[in-house]
């Protein structure tokens, strides 16, 4: 009897192929920086400084931390930089970003914008440079004396590594919580979509 004609083998084969494809995808994934405070616009002439611990959940869990600085350049644009390090295969990283806040977060409408980021990562075997566009949407809600600002971002871009490049995509969801006029806390979940890592991050931001 030819078992290849058994109809029950076809779903098993499709499932096996899908699992193998997923394994190959995850094997090539890399770290991708979170949104953190990019969606919360800094007023012109002001600045924000934040500390962001991060736990990567895929390709071997690793704990890292990075510092971020943001400056309010004008009424449309913020500029910023980050520097950090991590355990495991993901080590030193440094980068810069520009945030274009096209629609401000005001009463009756959410804030909508896009961040352009460039980050260099030192991996276990070599370096990697990533360029991303990060469209985002956010909205501030008042709950009594407290303020909560949930956000959704979809980073997409390219990673350049050893003369090759790969497309990147992720889905980041999180919220910023107002503590005082100067301090806010962030909690974020990053979900891997294509050649990226899932992660959980948090941290604190000082605004001046």
GROMACS .gro file of C-alpha atoms in nm, residues 97-189:
model
   93
   97UNK     CA    1   1.601   5.895   1.555
   98UNK     CA    2   1.379   6.168   1.417
   99UNK     CA    3   1.010   6.188   1.511
  100UNK     CA    4   0.759   6.366   1.288
  101UNK     CA    5   0.439   6.429   1.485
  102UNK     CA    6   0.193   6.502   1.201
  103UNK     CA    7  -0.127   6.508   1.408
  104UNK     CA    8  -0.093   6.615   1.775
  105UNK     CA    9  -0.271   6.435   2.057
  106UNK     CA   10  -0.549   6.684   2.139
  107UNK     CA   11  -0.910   6.661   2.250
  108UNK     CA   12  -1.117   6.486   1.986
  109UNK     CA   13  -0.828   6.326   1.796
  110UNK     CA   14  -0.542   6.082   1.866
  111UNK     CA   15  -0.181   6.167   1.800
  112UNK     CA   16  -0.041   6.019   1.477
  113UNK     CA   17   0.315   6.036   1.349
  114UNK     CA   18   0.616   5.844   1.226
  115UNK     CA   19   0.964   5.794   1.369
  116UNK     CA   20   1.269   5.732   1.148
  117UNK     CA   21   1.540   5.535   1.329
  118UNK     CA   22   1.890   5.412   1.257
  119UNK     CA   23   2.057   5.178   1.507
  120UNK     CA   24   2.388   4.990   1.503
  121UNK     CA   25   2.393   4.661   1.695
  122UNK     CA   26   2.703   4.470   1.795
  123UNK     CA   27   2.603   4.103   1.777
  124UNK     CA   28   2.804   3.801   1.893
  125UNK     CA   29   2.981   3.751   1.559
  126UNK     CA   30   2.966   4.088   1.383
  127UNK     CA   31   2.782   4.418   1.356
  128UNK     CA   32   2.444   4.500   1.211
  129UNK     CA   33   2.284   4.828   1.107
  130UNK     CA   34   1.906   4.872   1.103
  131UNK     CA   35   1.700   5.146   0.940
  132UNK     CA   36   1.331   5.163   1.029
  133UNK     CA   37   1.019   5.365   0.982
  134UNK     CA   38   0.788   5.350   1.283
  135UNK     CA   39   0.432   5.474   1.220
  136UNK     CA   40   0.249   5.516   1.551
  137UNK     CA   41  -0.081   5.623   1.703
  138UNK     CA   42  -0.142   5.725   2.065
  139UNK     CA   43  -0.405   5.889   2.281
  140UNK     CA   44  -0.399   6.034   2.634
  141UNK     CA   45  -0.682   5.949   2.874
  142UNK     CA   46  -0.750   6.107   3.212
  143UNK     CA   47  -0.855   5.875   3.496
  144UNK     CA   48  -0.918   6.091   3.800
  145UNK     CA   49  -0.588   6.257   3.885
  146UNK     CA   50  -0.394   6.009   3.674
  147UNK     CA   51  -0.303   6.012   3.305
  148UNK     CA   52  -0.261   5.706   3.080
  149UNK     CA   53  -0.133   5.721   2.723
  150UNK     CA   54  -0.164   5.390   2.530
  151UNK     CA   55   0.020   5.360   2.198
  152UNK     CA   56   0.047   5.127   1.900
  153UNK     CA   57   0.346   5.124   1.664
  154UNK     CA   58   0.442   4.913   1.362
  155UNK     CA   59   0.819   4.929   1.300
  156UNK     CA   60   0.919   4.822   0.947
  157UNK     CA   61   1.258   4.849   0.782
  158UNK     CA   62   1.578   4.679   0.674
  159UNK     CA   63   1.873   4.517   0.852
  160UNK     CA   64   2.219   4.521   0.688
  161UNK     CA   65   2.454   4.244   0.802
  162UNK     CA   66   2.764   4.091   0.638
  163UNK     CA   67   2.688   4.242   0.299
  164UNK     CA   68   2.329   4.115   0.301
  165UNK     CA   69   1.999   4.271   0.397
  166UNK     CA   70   1.668   4.150   0.537
  167UNK     CA   71   1.326   4.303   0.577
  168UNK     CA   72   1.212   4.373   0.934
  169UNK     CA   73   0.864   4.409   1.083
  170UNK     CA   74   0.718   4.410   1.433
  171UNK     CA   75   0.411   4.514   1.629
  172UNK     CA   76   0.463   4.717   1.948
  173UNK     CA   77   0.188   4.796   2.198
  174UNK     CA   78   0.226   4.972   2.529
  175UNK     CA   79   0.128   5.261   2.752
  176UNK     CA   80   0.284   5.555   2.930
  177UNK     CA   81   0.170   5.639   3.282
  178UNK     CA   82   0.207   5.985   3.432
  179UNK     CA   83   0.362   5.981   3.779
  180UNK     CA   84   0.434   6.352   3.833
  181UNK     CA   85   0.469   6.654   3.605
  182UNK     CA   86   0.830   6.552   3.541
  183UNK     CA   87   0.823   6.171   3.544
  184UNK     CA   88   0.637   5.910   3.342
  185UNK     CA   89   0.661   5.529   3.337
  186UNK     CA   90   0.643   5.308   3.027
  187UNK     CA   91   0.537   4.945   2.980
  188UNK     CA   92   0.566   4.788   2.634
  189UNK     CA   93   0.528   4.452   2.456
   0.00000   0.00000   0.00000
